[in-house]
Each structure stands twice: as structure tokens, then as C-alpha cells.
PDB file of C-alpha atoms and ligand atoms in Angstrom:
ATOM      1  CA  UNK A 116      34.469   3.047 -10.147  1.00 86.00           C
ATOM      2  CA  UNK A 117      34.151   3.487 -14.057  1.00 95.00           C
ATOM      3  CA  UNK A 118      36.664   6.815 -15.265  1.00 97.00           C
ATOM      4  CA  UNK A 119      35.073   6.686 -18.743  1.00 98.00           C
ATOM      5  CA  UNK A 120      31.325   5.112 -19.858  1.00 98.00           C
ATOM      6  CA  UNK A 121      30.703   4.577 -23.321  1.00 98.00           C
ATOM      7  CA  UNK A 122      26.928   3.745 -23.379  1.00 98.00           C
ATOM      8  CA  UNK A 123      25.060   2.856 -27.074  1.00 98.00           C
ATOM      9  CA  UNK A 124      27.995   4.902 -28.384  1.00 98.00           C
ATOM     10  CA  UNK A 125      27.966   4.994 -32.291  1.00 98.00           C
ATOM     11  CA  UNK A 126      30.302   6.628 -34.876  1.00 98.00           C
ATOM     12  CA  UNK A 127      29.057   7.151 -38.252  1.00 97.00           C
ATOM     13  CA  UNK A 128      31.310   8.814 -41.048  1.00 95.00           C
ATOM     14  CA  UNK A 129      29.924  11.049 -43.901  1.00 89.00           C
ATOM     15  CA  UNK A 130      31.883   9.979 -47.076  1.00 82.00           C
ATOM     16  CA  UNK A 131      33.399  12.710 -49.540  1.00 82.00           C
ATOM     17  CA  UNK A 132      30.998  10.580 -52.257  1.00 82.00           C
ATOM     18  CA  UNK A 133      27.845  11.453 -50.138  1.00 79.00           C
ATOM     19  CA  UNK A 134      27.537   7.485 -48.464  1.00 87.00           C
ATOM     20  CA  UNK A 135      27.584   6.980 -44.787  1.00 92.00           C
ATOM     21  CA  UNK A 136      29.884   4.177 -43.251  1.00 93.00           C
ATOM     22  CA  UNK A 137      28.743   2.922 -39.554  1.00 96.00           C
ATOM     23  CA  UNK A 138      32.449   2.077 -37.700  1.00 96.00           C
ATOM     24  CA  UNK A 139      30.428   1.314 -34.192  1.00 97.00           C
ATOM     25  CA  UNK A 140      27.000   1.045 -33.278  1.00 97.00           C
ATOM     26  CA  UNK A 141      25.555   0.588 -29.887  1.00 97.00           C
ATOM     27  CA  UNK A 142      29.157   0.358 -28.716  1.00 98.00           C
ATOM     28  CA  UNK A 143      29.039  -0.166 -24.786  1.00 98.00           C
ATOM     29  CA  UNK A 144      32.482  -0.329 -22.406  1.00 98.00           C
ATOM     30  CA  UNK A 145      33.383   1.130 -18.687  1.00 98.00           C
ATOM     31  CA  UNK A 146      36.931   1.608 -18.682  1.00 98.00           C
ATOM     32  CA  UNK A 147      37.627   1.120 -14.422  1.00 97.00           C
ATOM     33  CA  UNK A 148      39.435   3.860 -12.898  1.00 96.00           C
ATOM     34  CA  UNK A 149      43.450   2.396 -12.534  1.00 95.00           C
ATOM     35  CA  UNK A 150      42.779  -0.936 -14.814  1.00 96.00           C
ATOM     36  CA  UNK A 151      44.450  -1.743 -18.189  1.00 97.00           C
ATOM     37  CA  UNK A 152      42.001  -2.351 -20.672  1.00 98.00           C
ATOM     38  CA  UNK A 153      43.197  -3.741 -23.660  1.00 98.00           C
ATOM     39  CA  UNK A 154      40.707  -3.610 -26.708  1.00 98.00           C
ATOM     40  CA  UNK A 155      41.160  -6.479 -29.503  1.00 97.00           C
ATOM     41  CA  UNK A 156      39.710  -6.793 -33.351  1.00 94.00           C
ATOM     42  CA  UNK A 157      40.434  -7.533 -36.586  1.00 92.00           C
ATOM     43  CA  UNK A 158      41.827  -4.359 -38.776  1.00 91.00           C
ATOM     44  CA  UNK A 159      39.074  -2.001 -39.395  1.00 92.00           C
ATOM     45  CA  UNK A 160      36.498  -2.767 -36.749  1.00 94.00           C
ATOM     46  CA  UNK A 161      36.715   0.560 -35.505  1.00 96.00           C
ATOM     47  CA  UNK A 162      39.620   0.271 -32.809  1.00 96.00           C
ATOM     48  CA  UNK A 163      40.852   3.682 -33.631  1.00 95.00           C
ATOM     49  CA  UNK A 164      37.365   4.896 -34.177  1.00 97.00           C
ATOM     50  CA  UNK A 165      36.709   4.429 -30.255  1.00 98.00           C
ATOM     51  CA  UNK A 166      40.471   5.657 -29.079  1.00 97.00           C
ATOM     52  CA  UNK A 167      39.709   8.717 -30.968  1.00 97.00           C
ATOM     53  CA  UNK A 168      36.099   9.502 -29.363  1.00 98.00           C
ATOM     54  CA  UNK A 169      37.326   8.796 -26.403  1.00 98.00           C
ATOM     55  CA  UNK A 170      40.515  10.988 -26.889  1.00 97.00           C
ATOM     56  CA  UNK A 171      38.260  13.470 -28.054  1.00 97.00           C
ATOM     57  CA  UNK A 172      39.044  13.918 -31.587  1.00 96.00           C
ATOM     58  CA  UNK A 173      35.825  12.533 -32.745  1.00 96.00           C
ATOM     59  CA  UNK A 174      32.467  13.210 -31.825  1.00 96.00           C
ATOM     60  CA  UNK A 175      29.857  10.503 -31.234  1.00 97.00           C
ATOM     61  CA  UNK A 176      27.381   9.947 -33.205  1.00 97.00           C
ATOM     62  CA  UNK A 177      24.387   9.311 -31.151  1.00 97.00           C
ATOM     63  CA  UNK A 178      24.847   7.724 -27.806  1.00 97.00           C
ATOM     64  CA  UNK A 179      26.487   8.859 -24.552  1.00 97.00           C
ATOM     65  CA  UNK A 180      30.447   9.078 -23.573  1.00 98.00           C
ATOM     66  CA  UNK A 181      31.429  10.086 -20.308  1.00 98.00           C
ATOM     67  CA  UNK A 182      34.494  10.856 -18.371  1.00 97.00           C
ATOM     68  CA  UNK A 183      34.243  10.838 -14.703  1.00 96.00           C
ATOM     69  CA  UNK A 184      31.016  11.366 -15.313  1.00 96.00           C
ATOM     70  CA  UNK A 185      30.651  14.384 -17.613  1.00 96.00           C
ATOM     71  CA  UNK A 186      30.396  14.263 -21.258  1.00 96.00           C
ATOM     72  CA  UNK A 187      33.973  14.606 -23.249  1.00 95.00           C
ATOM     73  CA  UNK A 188      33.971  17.701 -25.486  1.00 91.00           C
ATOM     74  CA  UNK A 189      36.966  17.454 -26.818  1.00 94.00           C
ATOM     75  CA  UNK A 190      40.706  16.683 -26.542  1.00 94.00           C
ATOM     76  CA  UNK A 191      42.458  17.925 -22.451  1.00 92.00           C
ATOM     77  CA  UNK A 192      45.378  17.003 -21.047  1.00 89.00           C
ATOM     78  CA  UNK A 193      43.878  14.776 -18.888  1.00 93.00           C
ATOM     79  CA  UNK A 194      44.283  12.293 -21.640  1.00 96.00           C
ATOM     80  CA  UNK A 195      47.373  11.399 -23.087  1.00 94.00           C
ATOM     81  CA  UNK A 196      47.232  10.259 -26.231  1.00 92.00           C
ATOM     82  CA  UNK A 197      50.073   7.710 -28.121  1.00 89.00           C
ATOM     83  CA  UNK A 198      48.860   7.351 -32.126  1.00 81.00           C
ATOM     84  CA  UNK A 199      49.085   4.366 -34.336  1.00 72.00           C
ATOM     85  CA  UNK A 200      52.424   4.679 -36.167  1.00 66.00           C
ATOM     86  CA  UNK A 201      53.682   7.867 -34.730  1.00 62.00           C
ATOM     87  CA  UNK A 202      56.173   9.526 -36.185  1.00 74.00           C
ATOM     88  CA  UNK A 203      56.047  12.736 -34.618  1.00 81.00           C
ATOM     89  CA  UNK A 204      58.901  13.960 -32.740  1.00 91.00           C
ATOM     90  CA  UNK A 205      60.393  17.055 -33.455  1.00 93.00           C
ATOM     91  CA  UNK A 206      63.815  16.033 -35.204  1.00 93.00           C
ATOM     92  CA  UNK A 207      65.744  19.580 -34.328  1.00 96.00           C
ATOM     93  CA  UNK A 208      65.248  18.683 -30.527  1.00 96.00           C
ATOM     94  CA  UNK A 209      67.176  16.741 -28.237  1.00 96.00           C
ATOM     95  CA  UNK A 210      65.058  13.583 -26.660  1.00 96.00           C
ATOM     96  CA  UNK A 211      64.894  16.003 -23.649  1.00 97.00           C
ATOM     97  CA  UNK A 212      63.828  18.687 -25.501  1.00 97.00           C
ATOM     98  CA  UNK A 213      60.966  16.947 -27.307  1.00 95.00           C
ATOM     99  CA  UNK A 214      60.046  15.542 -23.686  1.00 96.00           C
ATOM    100  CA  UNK A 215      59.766  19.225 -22.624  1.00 96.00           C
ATOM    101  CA  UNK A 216      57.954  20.440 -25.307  1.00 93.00           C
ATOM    102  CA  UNK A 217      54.173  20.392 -24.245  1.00 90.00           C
ATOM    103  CA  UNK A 218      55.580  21.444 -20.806  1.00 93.00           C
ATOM    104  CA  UNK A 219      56.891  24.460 -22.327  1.00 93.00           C
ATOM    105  CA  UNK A 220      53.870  25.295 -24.293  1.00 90.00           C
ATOM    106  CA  UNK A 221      51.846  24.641 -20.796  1.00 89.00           C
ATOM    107  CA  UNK A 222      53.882  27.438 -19.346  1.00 93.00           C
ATOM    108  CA  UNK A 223      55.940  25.300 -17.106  1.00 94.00           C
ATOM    109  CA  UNK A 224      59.150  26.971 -15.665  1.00 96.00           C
ATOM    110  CA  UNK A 225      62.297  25.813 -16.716  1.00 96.00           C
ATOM    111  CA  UNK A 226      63.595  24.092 -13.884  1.00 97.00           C
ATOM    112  CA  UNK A 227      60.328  22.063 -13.273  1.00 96.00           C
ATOM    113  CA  UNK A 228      60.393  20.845 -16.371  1.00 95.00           C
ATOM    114  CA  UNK A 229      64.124  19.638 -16.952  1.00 96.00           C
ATOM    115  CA  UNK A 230      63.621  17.927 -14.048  1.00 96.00           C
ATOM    116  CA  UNK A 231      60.099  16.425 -15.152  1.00 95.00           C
ATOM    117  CA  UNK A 232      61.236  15.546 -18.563  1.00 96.00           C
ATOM    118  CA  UNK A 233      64.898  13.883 -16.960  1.00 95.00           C
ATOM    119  CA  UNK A 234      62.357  12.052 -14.784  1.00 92.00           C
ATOM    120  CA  UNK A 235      60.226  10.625 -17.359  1.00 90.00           C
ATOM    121  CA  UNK A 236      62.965   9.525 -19.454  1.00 93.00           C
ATOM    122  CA  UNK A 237      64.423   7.623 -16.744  1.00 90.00           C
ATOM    123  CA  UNK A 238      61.671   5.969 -16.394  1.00 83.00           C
ATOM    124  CA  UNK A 239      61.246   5.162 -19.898  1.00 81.00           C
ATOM    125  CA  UNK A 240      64.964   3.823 -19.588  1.00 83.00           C
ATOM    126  CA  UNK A 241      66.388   6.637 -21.402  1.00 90.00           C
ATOM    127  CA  UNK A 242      68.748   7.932 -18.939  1.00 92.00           C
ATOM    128  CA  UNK A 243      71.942   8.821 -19.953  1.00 94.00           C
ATOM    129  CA  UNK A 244      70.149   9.636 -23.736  1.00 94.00           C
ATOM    130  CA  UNK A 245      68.671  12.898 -23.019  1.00 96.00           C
ATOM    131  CA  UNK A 246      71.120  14.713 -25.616  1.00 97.00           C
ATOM    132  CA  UNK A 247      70.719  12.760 -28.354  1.00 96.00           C
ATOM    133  CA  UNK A 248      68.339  13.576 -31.523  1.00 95.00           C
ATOM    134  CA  UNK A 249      65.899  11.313 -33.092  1.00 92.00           C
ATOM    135  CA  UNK A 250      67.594  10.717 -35.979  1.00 92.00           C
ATOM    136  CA  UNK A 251      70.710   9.378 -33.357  1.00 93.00           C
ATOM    137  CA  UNK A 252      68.217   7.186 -31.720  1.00 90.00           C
ATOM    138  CA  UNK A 253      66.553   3.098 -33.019  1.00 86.00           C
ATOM    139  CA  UNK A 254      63.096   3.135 -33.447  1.00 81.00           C
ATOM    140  CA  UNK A 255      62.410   1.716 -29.821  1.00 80.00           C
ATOM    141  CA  UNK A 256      63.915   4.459 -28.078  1.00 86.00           C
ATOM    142  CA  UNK A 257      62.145   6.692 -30.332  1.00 88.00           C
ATOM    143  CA  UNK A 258      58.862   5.068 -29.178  1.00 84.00           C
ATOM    144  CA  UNK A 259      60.295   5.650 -25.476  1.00 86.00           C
ATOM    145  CA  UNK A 260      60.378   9.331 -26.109  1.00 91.00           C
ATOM    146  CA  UNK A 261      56.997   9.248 -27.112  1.00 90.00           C
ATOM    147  CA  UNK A 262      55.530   7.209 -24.302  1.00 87.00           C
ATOM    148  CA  UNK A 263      57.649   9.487 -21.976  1.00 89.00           C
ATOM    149  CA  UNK A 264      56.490  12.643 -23.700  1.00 92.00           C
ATOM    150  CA  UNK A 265      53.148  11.528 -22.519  1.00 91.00           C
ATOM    151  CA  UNK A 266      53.347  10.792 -19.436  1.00 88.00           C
ATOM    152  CA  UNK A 267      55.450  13.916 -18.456  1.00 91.00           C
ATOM    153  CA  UNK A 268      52.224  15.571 -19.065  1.00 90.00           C
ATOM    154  CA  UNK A 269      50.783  13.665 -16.313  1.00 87.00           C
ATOM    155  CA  UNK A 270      47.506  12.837 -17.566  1.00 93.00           C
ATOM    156  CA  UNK A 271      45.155  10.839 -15.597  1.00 92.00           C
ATOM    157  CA  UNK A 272      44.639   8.443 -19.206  1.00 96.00           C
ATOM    158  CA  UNK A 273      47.044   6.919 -21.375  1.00 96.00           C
ATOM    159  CA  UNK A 274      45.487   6.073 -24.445  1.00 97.00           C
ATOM    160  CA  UNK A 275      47.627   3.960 -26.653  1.00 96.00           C
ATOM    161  CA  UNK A 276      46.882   3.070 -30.235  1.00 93.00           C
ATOM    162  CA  UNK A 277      49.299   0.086 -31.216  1.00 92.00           C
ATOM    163  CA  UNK A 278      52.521   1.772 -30.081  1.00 89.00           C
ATOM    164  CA  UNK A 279      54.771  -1.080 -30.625  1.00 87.00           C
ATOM    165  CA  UNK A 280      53.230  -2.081 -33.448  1.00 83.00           C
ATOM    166  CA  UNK A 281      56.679  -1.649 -35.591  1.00 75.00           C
ATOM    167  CA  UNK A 282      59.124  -2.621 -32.862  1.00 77.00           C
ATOM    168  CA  UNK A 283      61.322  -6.022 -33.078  1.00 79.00           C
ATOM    169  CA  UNK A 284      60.149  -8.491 -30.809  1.00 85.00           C
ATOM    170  CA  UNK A 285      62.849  -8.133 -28.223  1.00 82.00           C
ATOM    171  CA  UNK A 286      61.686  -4.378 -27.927  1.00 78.00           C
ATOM    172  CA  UNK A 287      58.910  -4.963 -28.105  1.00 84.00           C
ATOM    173  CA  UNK A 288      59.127  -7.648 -24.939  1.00 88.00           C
ATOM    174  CA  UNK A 289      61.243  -4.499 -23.187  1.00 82.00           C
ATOM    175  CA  UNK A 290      58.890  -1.966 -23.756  1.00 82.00           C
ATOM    176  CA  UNK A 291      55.502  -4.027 -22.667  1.00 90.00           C
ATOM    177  CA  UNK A 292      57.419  -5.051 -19.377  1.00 88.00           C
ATOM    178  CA  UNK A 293      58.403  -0.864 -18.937  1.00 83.00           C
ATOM    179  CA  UNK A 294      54.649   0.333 -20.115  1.00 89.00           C
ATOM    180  CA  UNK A 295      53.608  -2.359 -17.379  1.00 90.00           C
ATOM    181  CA  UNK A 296      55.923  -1.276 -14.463  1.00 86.00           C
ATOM    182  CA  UNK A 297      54.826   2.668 -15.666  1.00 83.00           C
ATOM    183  CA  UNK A 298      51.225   2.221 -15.382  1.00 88.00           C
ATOM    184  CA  UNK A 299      51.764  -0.195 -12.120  1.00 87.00           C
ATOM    185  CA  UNK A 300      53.785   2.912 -10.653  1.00 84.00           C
ATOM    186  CA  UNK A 301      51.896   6.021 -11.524  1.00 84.00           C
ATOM    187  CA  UNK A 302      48.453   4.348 -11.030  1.00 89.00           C
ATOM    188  CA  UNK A 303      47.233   5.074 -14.818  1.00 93.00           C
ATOM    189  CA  UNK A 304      43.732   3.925 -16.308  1.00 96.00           C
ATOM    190  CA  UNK A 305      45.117   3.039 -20.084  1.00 97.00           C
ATOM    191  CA  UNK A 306      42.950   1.973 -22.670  1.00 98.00           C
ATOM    192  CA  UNK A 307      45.501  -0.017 -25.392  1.00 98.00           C
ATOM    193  CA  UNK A 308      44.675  -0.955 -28.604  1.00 97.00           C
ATOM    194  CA  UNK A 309      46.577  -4.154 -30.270  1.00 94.00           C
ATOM    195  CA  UNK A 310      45.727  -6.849 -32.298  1.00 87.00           C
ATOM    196  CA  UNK A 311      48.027  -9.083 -30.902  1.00 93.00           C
ATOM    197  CA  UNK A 312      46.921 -11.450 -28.336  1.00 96.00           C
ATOM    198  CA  UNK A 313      49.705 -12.304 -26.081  1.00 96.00           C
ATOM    199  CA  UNK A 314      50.493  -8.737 -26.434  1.00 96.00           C
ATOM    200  CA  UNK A 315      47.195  -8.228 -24.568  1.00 97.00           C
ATOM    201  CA  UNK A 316      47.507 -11.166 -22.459  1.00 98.00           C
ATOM    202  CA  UNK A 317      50.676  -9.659 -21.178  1.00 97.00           C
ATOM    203  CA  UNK A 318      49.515  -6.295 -20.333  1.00 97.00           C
ATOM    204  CA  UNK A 319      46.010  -6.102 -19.536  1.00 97.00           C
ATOM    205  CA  UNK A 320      43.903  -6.355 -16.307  1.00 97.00           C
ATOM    206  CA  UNK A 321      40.696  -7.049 -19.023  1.00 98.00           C
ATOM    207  CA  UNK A 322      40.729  -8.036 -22.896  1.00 98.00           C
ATOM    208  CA  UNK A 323      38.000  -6.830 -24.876  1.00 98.00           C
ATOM    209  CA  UNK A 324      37.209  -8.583 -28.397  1.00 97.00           C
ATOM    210  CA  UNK A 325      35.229  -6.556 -30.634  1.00 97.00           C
ATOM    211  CA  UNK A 326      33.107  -7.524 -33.710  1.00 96.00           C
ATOM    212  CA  UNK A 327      34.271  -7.303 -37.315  1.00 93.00           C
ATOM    213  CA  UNK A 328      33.060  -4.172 -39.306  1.00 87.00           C
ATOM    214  CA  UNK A 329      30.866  -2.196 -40.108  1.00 93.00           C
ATOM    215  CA  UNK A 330      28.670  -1.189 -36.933  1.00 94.00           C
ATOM    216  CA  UNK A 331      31.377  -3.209 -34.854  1.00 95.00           C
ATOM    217  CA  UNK A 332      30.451  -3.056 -31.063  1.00 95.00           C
ATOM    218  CA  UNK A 333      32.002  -5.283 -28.391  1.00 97.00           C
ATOM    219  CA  UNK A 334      31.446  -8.911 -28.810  1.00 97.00           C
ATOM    220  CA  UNK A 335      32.630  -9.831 -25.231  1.00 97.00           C
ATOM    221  CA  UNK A 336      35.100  -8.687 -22.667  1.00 98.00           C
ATOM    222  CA  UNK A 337      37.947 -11.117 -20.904  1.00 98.00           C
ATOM    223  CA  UNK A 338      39.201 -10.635 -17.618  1.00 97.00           C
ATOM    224  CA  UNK A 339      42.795 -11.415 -16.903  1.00 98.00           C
ATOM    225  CA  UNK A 340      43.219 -12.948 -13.647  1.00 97.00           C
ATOM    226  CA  UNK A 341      47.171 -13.981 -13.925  1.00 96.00           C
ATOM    227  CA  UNK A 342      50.014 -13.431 -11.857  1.00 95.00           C
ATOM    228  CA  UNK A 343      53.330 -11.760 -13.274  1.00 92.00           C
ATOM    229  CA  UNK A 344      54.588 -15.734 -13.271  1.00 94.00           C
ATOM    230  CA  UNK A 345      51.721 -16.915 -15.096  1.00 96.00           C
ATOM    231  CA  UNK A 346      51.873 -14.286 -17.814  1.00 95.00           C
ATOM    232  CA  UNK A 347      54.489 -15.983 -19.570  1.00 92.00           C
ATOM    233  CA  UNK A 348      53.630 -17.468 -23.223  1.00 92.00           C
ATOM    234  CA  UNK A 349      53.853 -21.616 -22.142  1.00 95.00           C
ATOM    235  CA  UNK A 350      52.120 -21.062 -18.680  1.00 97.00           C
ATOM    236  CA  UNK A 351      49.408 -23.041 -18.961  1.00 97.00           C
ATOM    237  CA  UNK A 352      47.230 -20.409 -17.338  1.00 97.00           C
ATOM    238  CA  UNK A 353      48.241 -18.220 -20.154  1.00 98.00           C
ATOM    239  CA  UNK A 354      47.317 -20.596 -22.803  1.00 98.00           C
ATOM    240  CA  UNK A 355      44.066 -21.361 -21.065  1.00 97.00           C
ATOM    241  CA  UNK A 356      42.911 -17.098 -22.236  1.00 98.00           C
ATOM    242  CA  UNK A 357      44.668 -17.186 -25.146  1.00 98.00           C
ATOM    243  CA  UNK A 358      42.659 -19.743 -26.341  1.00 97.00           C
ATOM    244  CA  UNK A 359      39.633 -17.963 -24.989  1.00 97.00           C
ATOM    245  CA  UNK A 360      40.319 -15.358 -26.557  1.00 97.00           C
ATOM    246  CA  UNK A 361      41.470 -16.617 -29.563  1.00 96.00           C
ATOM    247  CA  UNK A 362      38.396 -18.392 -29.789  1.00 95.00           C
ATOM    248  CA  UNK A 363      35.994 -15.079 -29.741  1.00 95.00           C
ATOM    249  CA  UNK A 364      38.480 -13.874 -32.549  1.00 95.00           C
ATOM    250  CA  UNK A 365      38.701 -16.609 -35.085  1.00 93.00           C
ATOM    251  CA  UNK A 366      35.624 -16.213 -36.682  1.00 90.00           C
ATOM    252  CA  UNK A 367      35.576 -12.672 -36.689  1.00 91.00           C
ATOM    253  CA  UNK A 368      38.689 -12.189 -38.742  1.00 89.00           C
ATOM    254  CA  UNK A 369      37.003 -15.003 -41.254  1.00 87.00           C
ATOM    255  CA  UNK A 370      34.133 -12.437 -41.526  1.00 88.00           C
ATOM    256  CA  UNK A 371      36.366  -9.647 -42.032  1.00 89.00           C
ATOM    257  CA  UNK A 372      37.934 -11.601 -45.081  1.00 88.00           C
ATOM    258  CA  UNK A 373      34.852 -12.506 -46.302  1.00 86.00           C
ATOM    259  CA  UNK A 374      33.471  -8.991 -46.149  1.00 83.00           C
ATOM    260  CA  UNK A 375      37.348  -7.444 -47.800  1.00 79.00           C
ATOM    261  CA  UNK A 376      36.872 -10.058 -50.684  1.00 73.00           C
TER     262      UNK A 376
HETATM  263  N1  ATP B 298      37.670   9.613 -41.127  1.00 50.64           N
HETATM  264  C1  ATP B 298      37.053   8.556 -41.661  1.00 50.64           C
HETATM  265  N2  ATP B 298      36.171   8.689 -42.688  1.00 50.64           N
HETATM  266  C2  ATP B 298      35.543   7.611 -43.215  1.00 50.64           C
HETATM  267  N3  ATP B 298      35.710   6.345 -42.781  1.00 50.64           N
HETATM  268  C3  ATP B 298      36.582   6.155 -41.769  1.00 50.64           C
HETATM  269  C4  ATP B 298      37.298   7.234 -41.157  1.00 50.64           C
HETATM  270  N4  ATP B 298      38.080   6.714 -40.176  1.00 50.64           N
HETATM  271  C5  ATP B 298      37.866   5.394 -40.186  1.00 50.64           C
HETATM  272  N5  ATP B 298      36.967   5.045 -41.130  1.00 50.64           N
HETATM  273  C6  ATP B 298      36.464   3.687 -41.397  1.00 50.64           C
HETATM  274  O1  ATP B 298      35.940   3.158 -40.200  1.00 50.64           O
HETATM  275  C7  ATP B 298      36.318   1.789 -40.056  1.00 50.64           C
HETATM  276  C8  ATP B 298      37.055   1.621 -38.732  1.00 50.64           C
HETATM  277  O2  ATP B 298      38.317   2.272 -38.828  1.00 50.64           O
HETATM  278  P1  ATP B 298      39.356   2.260 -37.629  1.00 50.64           P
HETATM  279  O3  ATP B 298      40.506   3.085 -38.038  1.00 50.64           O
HETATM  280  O4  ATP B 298      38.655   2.622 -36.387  1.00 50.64           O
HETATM  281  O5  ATP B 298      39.746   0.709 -37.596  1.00 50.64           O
HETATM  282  P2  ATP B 298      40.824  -0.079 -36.699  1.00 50.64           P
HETATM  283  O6  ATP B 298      40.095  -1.163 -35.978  1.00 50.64           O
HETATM  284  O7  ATP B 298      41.607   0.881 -35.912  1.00 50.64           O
HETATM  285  O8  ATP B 298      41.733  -0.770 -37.816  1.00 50.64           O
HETATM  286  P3  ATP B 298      43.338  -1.097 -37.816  1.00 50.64           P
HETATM  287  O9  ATP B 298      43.523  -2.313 -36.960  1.00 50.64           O
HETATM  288  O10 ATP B 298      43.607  -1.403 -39.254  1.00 50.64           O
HETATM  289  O11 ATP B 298      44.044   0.112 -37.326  1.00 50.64           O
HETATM  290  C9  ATP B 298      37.142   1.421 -41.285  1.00 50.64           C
HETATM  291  O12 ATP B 298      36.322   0.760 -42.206  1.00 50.64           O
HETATM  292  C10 ATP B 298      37.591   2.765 -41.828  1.00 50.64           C
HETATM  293  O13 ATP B 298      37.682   2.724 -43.232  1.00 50.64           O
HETATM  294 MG1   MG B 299      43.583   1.501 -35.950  1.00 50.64          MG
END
């Protein structure tokens, strides 16, 4: 069962100079209810552009975007959203206290959420670091806080827009094998935007590769059949998609120099 359609979707942006730039057109995905979809392109083919319509922060242009069936109006907490570069937690609170901030503004008593937001973090492997403050904290347990900040709001979507993106590798490794465990756990539908292939190759239950800019749209989708085993870097199973998928890449970010230059 598809949780969100994105049929003939396109995004077109009105420039403050009065010219119109087309970031997707006739952009078509079903995001499977409980997969990990993992969506791959060159910088500026309208990644973010889709995250964002489907978070709800942008309206379509002209085509038709669906969640469980009905048309997305706008931002809920059904979605959880983690932004590219995110810097955003609230430096005066406690890791635990940043984790219990949307639960607060939901209303949520006290005791539920201490215990939600001590839950979340312990997940995240946090424990033991609910006290501290940001500025106490490295920049992957920063990104921790984040993830778990989202997912103490339990939405039914993660949607995560390069969130390790400016993590060392070894954190990086860490945090894909937690996200992984997470999602496995709690039975999320994520949508995850990298441009980093084994970073995708890792995580995902499908790949897909879209076009370079403008009027981007998908240029083909790659399932990932592997076992835990096999998603390690030499398996040969591993370099078998990365190739494929390296291969529906290539020339795309050679057009998107080509266009830059
Ligand atoms: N608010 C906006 N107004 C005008 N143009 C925009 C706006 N947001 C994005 N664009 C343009 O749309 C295109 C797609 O942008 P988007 O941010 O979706 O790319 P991306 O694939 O996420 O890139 P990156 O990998 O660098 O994050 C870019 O050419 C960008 O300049
Ligand atoms: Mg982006």
C-alpha cells in the first residue's frame, strides 16, 4: 500500500525578478507504507523541493500529492520533518528539554512526556545525556537530539533532508546503523534525501535517482534487495547497486556541470 502518491507533481517558483524557475515537472513516486525510500541527485535537482511538498511547506504546482489518500494541505504532525543543516535546537534547554518541547506545546502532561522524551533519547543513544546543553554536546549528538525530537512526536513519516550531511564518517556510520534499527523498530515510512550513494545503499529498502535540473523528475528507481551482511561497502552484492546506481548518476552530474558553467 502507497502512504504518499506524488502523481505529475510539478513545482514552479516565481522569482523576485519576475522569471519562473521549473524545480520538478511531471514528478511521479509512491512512497510504500513502512519502506525507506531514499531519493538521490545531483545538488539542485529539486531534492528539497519534493521533501518540502511533501512535508507540506510547499504547494504543488499543478499535479496531484496525496497522503493516505487525501490531498496534503499543509504541514501535521503526522510528518516529522529533519531539515538540511539544522541548527535548531533551543540552546537554553537541556537535551531533554528540547526533546520535550513540541510535547509541551501539544499539551502533553508532564509525566508523559519526561518519560517520552527519556525514551526517545535512549533510543537515539543519548542516555545518561539528558542534562546536558547543546553547546556541552559534539555535533553528532546534537543531530541525535534532533532525530529524537522527531520521533518523540510520533509521526507516522520521517522525512529527512541530509541529516548527517556534516557528521565525521565514524558518526556518521553510528548514526545510519541507529536511524536503521529506529525505523526497523517503530515501523516508520521515511523518505531520506542524500547524495551519497553508499549512504543510500546502506539505508534504503528503494533508491531513487532523479534527473539534473531544471524540471527534474525521477529518472529511475532502484530496489535494494540486500541482507544486513551484504550491505557492507566490499560485498560484492553491494558493489553490484552501487554501480547501478552510480551508473544512472554519472551523466547526470556531467549535465549539471555543464548547465552551472
Ligand atoms: N524558494 C525558492 N525560490 C526560487 N527557486 C528555488 C527556491 N527553492 C529552490 N529553488 C531552486 O530550485 C532548484 C531545486 O532546489 P532544491 O533545494 O530542491 O535542490 P536540492 O536537490 O535539494 O539541492 P542540494 O543537493 O544542493 O540541497 C534549485 O535550482 C533552486 O535554486
Ligand atoms: Mg537540498
Amino acid at each position: 500500500m502507497s502512504l504518499v502518491e506524488l502523481t505529475q507533481v510539478s513545482k514552479v517558483y516565481r522569482s523576485l525578478t519576475g522569471g519562473d524557475y521549473v524545480a520538478v515537472r511531471d514528478f511521479s513516486l509512491d512512497i510504500r507504507t513502512g519502506e525507506f525510500f531514499c531519493l538521490l541527485g545531483t545538488s539542485g535537482c529539486g531534492k528539497t523541493t519534493v521533501l518540502n511538498m511533501v512535508a507540506g511547506f510547499e504547494a504543488v504546482s499543478s499535479g496531484n500529492l496525496r497522503l493516505g489518500g487525501k490531498p496534503i494541505a499543509g504541514p501535521a504532525a503526522d510528518r516529522g520533518v529533519v531539515f538540511q543543516g539544522d541548527d535548531s535546537l533551543y540552546g537554553w534547554l537541556s537535551a531533554q528539554g528540547n526533546v520535550e518541547f513540541g510535547l509541551r506545546m501539544r499539551g502533553i502532561a508532564r509525566r508523559e512526556r519526561e518519560e517520552k522524551a527519556r525514551h526517545y533519547l535512549e533510543l537515539v543513544g543519548l542516555k545518561g545525556q539528558e542534562h546536558k546543553h547543546p553547546s556541552e554536546l559534539s555535533g553528532g549528538m546534537k543531530q541525535r537530539i534532533q532525530i529524537a525530537r522527531v520521533l518523540a512526536n510520533e509521526p507516522q513519516m520521517l522525512l529527512m533532508d541530509e541529516p548527517f550531511a556534516a557528521l565525521d564518517a565514524h558518526t556518521r556510520a553510528d548514526m545510519q546503523r541507529e536511524l536503521k534499527r529506529i525505523c526497523a523498530a517503530t515501523g516508520k515510512t521515511v523518505l531520506f534525501i542524500t547524495h551519497d550513494i553508499d549512504e543510500a545503499i546502506i539505508l534504503a529498502d528503494r533508491i531513487g535517482v532523479m534527473h539534473a535540473g531544471p524540471a527534474s523528475k525521477l529518472k529511475g528507481i532502484v530496489p535494494v534487495t540486500l541482507s544486513d551482511t551484504e550491505r557492507e561497502r566490499t560485498h560484492d552484492r553491494f558493489v553490484e547497486v552501487y554501480r547501478q546506481v552510480h551508473e544512472m548518476i554519472r551523466d547526470e552530474v556531467a549535465i549539471s556541470l555543464q548547465r552551472a558553467h
